[in-house]
PDB file of C-alpha atoms and ligand atoms in Angstrom:
ATOM      1  CA  MET A   1       0.000   0.000   0.000  1.00  0.00           C
ATOM      2  CA  ILE A   2       1.234   3.488  -0.896  1.00  0.00           C
ATOM      3  CA  THR A   3       1.144   5.729   2.154  1.00  0.00           C
ATOM      4  CA  LYS A   4       3.041   8.996   1.593  1.00  0.00           C
ATOM      5  CA  VAL A   5       5.589  11.008  -0.350  1.00  0.00           C
ATOM      6  CA  ASN A   6       8.944   9.568   0.674  1.00  0.00           C
ATOM      7  CA  HIS A   7      11.042  12.154  -1.165  1.00  0.00           C
ATOM      8  CA  ILE A   8      11.219  14.531  -4.100  1.00  0.00           C
ATOM      9  CA  GLY A   9      14.142  14.024  -6.490  1.00  0.00           C
ATOM     10  CA  ILE A  10      15.932  16.978  -8.092  1.00  0.00           C
ATOM     11  CA  ALA A  11      18.516  16.427 -10.840  1.00  0.00           C
ATOM     12  CA  VAL A  12      21.618  18.601 -10.462  1.00  0.00           C
ATOM     13  CA  LYS A  13      24.904  18.963 -12.320  1.00  0.00           C
ATOM     14  CA  ASP A  14      27.026  19.488  -9.211  1.00  0.00           C
ATOM     15  CA  LEU A  15      25.925  17.717  -6.035  1.00  0.00           C
ATOM     16  CA  ASP A  16      28.291  19.563  -3.698  1.00  0.00           C
ATOM     17  CA  ALA A  17      27.201  22.935  -5.062  1.00  0.00           C
ATOM     18  CA  ALA A  18      23.520  21.984  -4.709  1.00  0.00           C
ATOM     19  CA  VAL A  19      24.035  20.822  -1.098  1.00  0.00           C
ATOM     20  CA  LYS A  20      25.780  24.107  -0.348  1.00  0.00           C
ATOM     21  CA  THR A  21      22.994  26.119  -1.995  1.00  0.00           C
ATOM     22  CA  LEU A  22      20.251  24.483   0.094  1.00  0.00           C
ATOM     23  CA  LYS A  23      22.322  25.185   3.210  1.00  0.00           C
ATOM     24  CA  ASP A  24      23.188  28.780   2.306  1.00  0.00           C
ATOM     25  CA  VAL A  25      19.741  29.748   1.036  1.00  0.00           C
ATOM     26  CA  PHE A  26      17.412  27.810   3.355  1.00  0.00           C
ATOM     27  CA  GLY A  27      19.618  26.545   6.183  1.00  0.00           C
ATOM     28  CA  LEU A  28      18.828  22.950   5.191  1.00  0.00           C
ATOM     29  CA  GLU A  29      21.498  20.362   6.010  1.00  0.00           C
ATOM     30  CA  ALA A  30      22.134  17.294   3.859  1.00  0.00           C
ATOM     31  CA  ALA A  31      22.462  13.995   5.708  1.00  0.00           C
ATOM     32  CA  GLY A  32      25.531  12.782   3.824  1.00  0.00           C
ATOM     33  CA  THR A  33      25.989  11.643   0.248  1.00  0.00           C
ATOM     34  CA  GLN A  34      25.927   8.187  -1.246  1.00  0.00           C
ATOM     35  CA  GLU A  35      26.570   6.550  -4.595  1.00  0.00           C
ATOM     36  CA  VAL A  36      23.730   4.422  -5.999  1.00  0.00           C
ATOM     37  CA  GLU A  37      25.378   2.131  -8.511  1.00  0.00           C
ATOM     38  CA  SER A  38      22.164   0.657  -9.899  1.00  0.00           C
ATOM     39  CA  GLN A  39      21.108   4.139 -11.056  1.00  0.00           C
ATOM     40  CA  LYS A  40      24.582   5.545 -11.802  1.00  0.00           C
ATOM     41  CA  VAL A  41      24.038   8.539  -9.554  1.00  0.00           C
ATOM     42  CA  LYS A  42      25.443  10.186  -6.461  1.00  0.00           C
ATOM     43  CA  VAL A  43      22.688  11.339  -4.124  1.00  0.00           C
ATOM     44  CA  ALA A  44      22.341  13.572  -1.095  1.00  0.00           C
ATOM     45  CA  PHE A  45      19.227  13.418   1.050  1.00  0.00           C
ATOM     46  CA  VAL A  46      18.118  16.597   2.752  1.00  0.00           C
ATOM     47  CA  PRO A  47      15.660  15.724   5.540  1.00  0.00           C
ATOM     48  CA  LEU A  48      12.607  17.951   5.631  1.00  0.00           C
ATOM     49  CA  GLY A  49       9.991  17.134   8.247  1.00  0.00           C
ATOM     50  CA  ASP A  50       8.280  13.904   7.283  1.00  0.00           C
ATOM     51  CA  THR A  51       9.871  13.858   3.842  1.00  0.00           C
ATOM     52  CA  ARG A  52      13.186  14.615   2.140  1.00  0.00           C
ATOM     53  CA  ILE A  53      14.673  16.261  -0.890  1.00  0.00           C
ATOM     54  CA  GLU A  54      16.927  13.931  -2.885  1.00  0.00           C
ATOM     55  CA  LEU A  55      19.576  15.684  -4.941  1.00  0.00           C
ATOM     56  CA  LEU A  56      20.888  13.503  -7.785  1.00  0.00           C
ATOM     57  CA  GLN A  57      24.052  13.949  -9.808  1.00  0.00           C
ATOM     58  CA  PRO A  58      24.874  11.422 -12.542  1.00  0.00           C
ATOM     59  CA  THR A  59      28.129   9.477 -12.223  1.00  0.00           C
ATOM     60  CA  SER A  60      28.109   8.292 -15.832  1.00  0.00           C
ATOM     61  CA  GLU A  61      27.048   9.732 -19.173  1.00  0.00           C
ATOM     62  CA  ASP A  62      24.704   6.797 -19.768  1.00  0.00           C
ATOM     63  CA  SER A  63      22.866   7.407 -16.497  1.00  0.00           C
ATOM     64  CA  ALA A  64      19.171   8.215 -16.955  1.00  0.00           C
ATOM     65  CA  VAL A  65      19.781  11.344 -14.893  1.00  0.00           C
ATOM     66  CA  ALA A  66      22.588  12.432 -17.262  1.00  0.00           C
ATOM     67  CA  LYS A  67      20.172  12.101 -20.191  1.00  0.00           C
ATOM     68  CA  PHE A  68      17.556  14.070 -18.252  1.00  0.00           C
ATOM     69  CA  LEU A  69      20.056  16.900 -17.646  1.00  0.00           C
ATOM     70  CA  VAL A  70      20.933  17.021 -21.352  1.00  0.00           C
ATOM     71  CA  SER A  71      17.315  17.157 -22.519  1.00  0.00           C
ATOM     72  CA  ARG A  72      15.647  19.133 -19.716  1.00  0.00           C
ATOM     73  CA  GLY A  73      18.412  20.737 -17.666  1.00  0.00           C
ATOM     74  CA  GLU A  74      18.461  20.816 -13.884  1.00  0.00           C
ATOM     75  CA  GLY A  75      15.085  20.472 -12.216  1.00  0.00           C
ATOM     76  CA  MET A  76      12.521  18.222 -10.606  1.00  0.00           C
ATOM     77  CA  HIS A  77      13.272  14.672 -11.693  1.00  0.00           C
ATOM     78  CA  HIS A  78      10.867  12.416  -9.797  1.00  0.00           C
ATOM     79  CA  ILE A  79       8.484  12.026  -6.895  1.00  0.00           C
ATOM     80  CA  ALA A  80       8.973   8.974  -4.702  1.00  0.00           C
ATOM     81  CA  LEU A  81       5.936   7.358  -3.112  1.00  0.00           C
ATOM     82  CA  GLU A  82       6.492   5.153  -0.095  1.00  0.00           C
ATOM     83  CA  THR A  83       4.959   1.695  -0.059  1.00  0.00           C
ATOM     84  CA  ASP A  84       5.266  -1.375   2.132  1.00  0.00           C
ATOM     85  CA  ASP A  85       5.282  -3.631  -0.938  1.00  0.00           C
ATOM     86  CA  VAL A  86       7.172  -2.247  -3.915  1.00  0.00           C
ATOM     87  CA  ALA A  87       6.960  -5.501  -5.893  1.00  0.00           C
ATOM     88  CA  GLY A  88       3.205  -5.744  -5.364  1.00  0.00           C
ATOM     89  CA  ASP A  89       2.578  -2.100  -6.221  1.00  0.00           C
ATOM     90  CA  LEU A  90       4.682  -2.347  -9.405  1.00  0.00           C
ATOM     91  CA  LYS A  91       2.544  -5.308 -10.432  1.00  0.00           C
ATOM     92  CA  LYS A  92      -0.624  -3.385  -9.572  1.00  0.00           C
ATOM     93  CA  ALA A  93       0.536  -0.368 -11.606  1.00  0.00           C
ATOM     94  CA  GLU A  94       1.223  -2.597 -14.606  1.00  0.00           C
ATOM     95  CA  GLU A  95      -2.165  -4.276 -14.287  1.00  0.00           C
ATOM     96  CA  GLY A  96      -3.676  -0.797 -14.111  1.00  0.00           C
ATOM     97  CA  GLY A  97      -2.172   0.005 -17.495  1.00  0.00           C
ATOM     98  CA  ALA A  98       1.011   1.864 -16.484  1.00  0.00           C
ATOM     99  CA  ARG A  99       4.251   1.399 -18.376  1.00  0.00           C
ATOM    100  CA  LEU A 100       6.996   0.334 -15.984  1.00  0.00           C
ATOM    101  CA  ILE A 101      10.680   1.189 -16.162  1.00  0.00           C
ATOM    102  CA  ASP A 102      11.371  -1.518 -13.571  1.00  0.00           C
ATOM    103  CA  LYS A 103       9.335  -4.713 -13.701  1.00  0.00           C
ATOM    104  CA  GLU A 104      11.146  -5.907 -10.591  1.00  0.00           C
ATOM    105  CA  PRO A 105      12.349  -3.877  -7.584  1.00  0.00           C
ATOM    106  CA  ARG A 106      16.028  -2.927  -7.513  1.00  0.00           C
ATOM    107  CA  PRO A 107      18.244  -1.580  -4.739  1.00  0.00           C
ATOM    108  CA  GLY A 108      17.912   2.155  -4.059  1.00  0.00           C
ATOM    109  CA  ALA A 109      19.712   4.466  -1.659  1.00  0.00           C
ATOM    110  CA  HIS A 110      19.957   3.704   2.063  1.00  0.00           C
ATOM    111  CA  GLY A 111      18.943   0.062   1.887  1.00  0.00           C
ATOM    112  CA  THR A 112      15.642   0.690   0.120  1.00  0.00           C
ATOM    113  CA  MET A 113      14.094  -1.277  -2.722  1.00  0.00           C
ATOM    114  CA  VAL A 114      12.737   0.871  -5.535  1.00  0.00           C
ATOM    115  CA  GLY A 115      10.949   0.665  -8.870  1.00  0.00           C
ATOM    116  CA  PHE A 116      10.185   3.388 -11.406  1.00  0.00           C
ATOM    117  CA  VAL A 117       6.992   3.971 -13.396  1.00  0.00           C
ATOM    118  CA  HIS A 118       7.412   5.639 -16.794  1.00  0.00           C
ATOM    119  CA  PRO A 119       6.401   9.333 -16.846  1.00  0.00           C
ATOM    120  CA  LYS A 120       4.368   8.760 -20.016  1.00  0.00           C
ATOM    121  CA  SER A 121       1.946   6.783 -17.816  1.00  0.00           C
ATOM    122  CA  THR A 122       1.794   9.353 -15.031  1.00  0.00           C
ATOM    123  CA  PHE A 123       1.182  12.828 -16.490  1.00  0.00           C
ATOM    124  CA  GLY A 124       4.814  13.483 -17.347  1.00  0.00           C
ATOM    125  CA  VAL A 125       6.020  12.908 -13.786  1.00  0.00           C
ATOM    126  CA  LEU A 126       8.490  10.096 -13.182  1.00  0.00           C
ATOM    127  CA  LEU A 127       7.237   8.151 -10.163  1.00  0.00           C
ATOM    128  CA  GLU A 128       9.481   6.078  -7.931  1.00  0.00           C
ATOM    129  CA  LEU A 129       7.940   3.504  -5.632  1.00  0.00           C
ATOM    130  CA  VAL A 130      10.152   3.023  -2.606  1.00  0.00           C
ATOM    131  CA  GLU A 131      10.061   0.459   0.168  1.00  0.00           C
ATOM    132  CA  GLU A 132      12.044   1.083   3.330  1.00  0.00           C
ATOM    133  CA  THR A 133      13.540  -2.257   4.236  1.00  0.00           C
ATOM    134  CA  GLY A 134      14.977  -1.171   7.565  1.00  0.00           C
ATOM    135  CA  LYS A 135      18.558  -1.934   6.469  1.00  0.00           C
ATOM    136  CA  HIS A 136      19.780   1.652   6.602  1.00  0.00           C
ATOM    137  CA  SER A 137      23.494   1.743   5.925  1.00  0.00           C
ATOM    138  CA  SER A 138      23.959   5.462   6.537  1.00  0.00           C
TER     139      SER A 138
HETATM  140 CO1   CO B 201      14.519   8.863  -5.524  1.00  0.00          CO
END
């Protein structure tokens, strides 16, 4: 079941500069950075009440985020919805007619399992389904 917005993803060219900007402009502190190999990105999570901002910088030119930056520039990249069953909700989305990027969950940041739904199915907004598995590594 999907219960809330887990985070909002913003694609950036320079992660360190973006972290510094959020701190300088809004006083928001990032909770460390991490590389997510399965998505070829470096991410920084900025906790914000019950949710977080996820800043994403590509680590490879063939990263989906690198392609996004080329075609759209920096900006909002995805919204992540929290679920207790990412595999089940991916299946449900597909049965409901959505086009999936991930048919099966894959590892996300901080010990989560994630799956993406294609923005063509969801009003131009890339949706990430994320399941907290309780195996937080940082
Ligand atoms: Co995300």
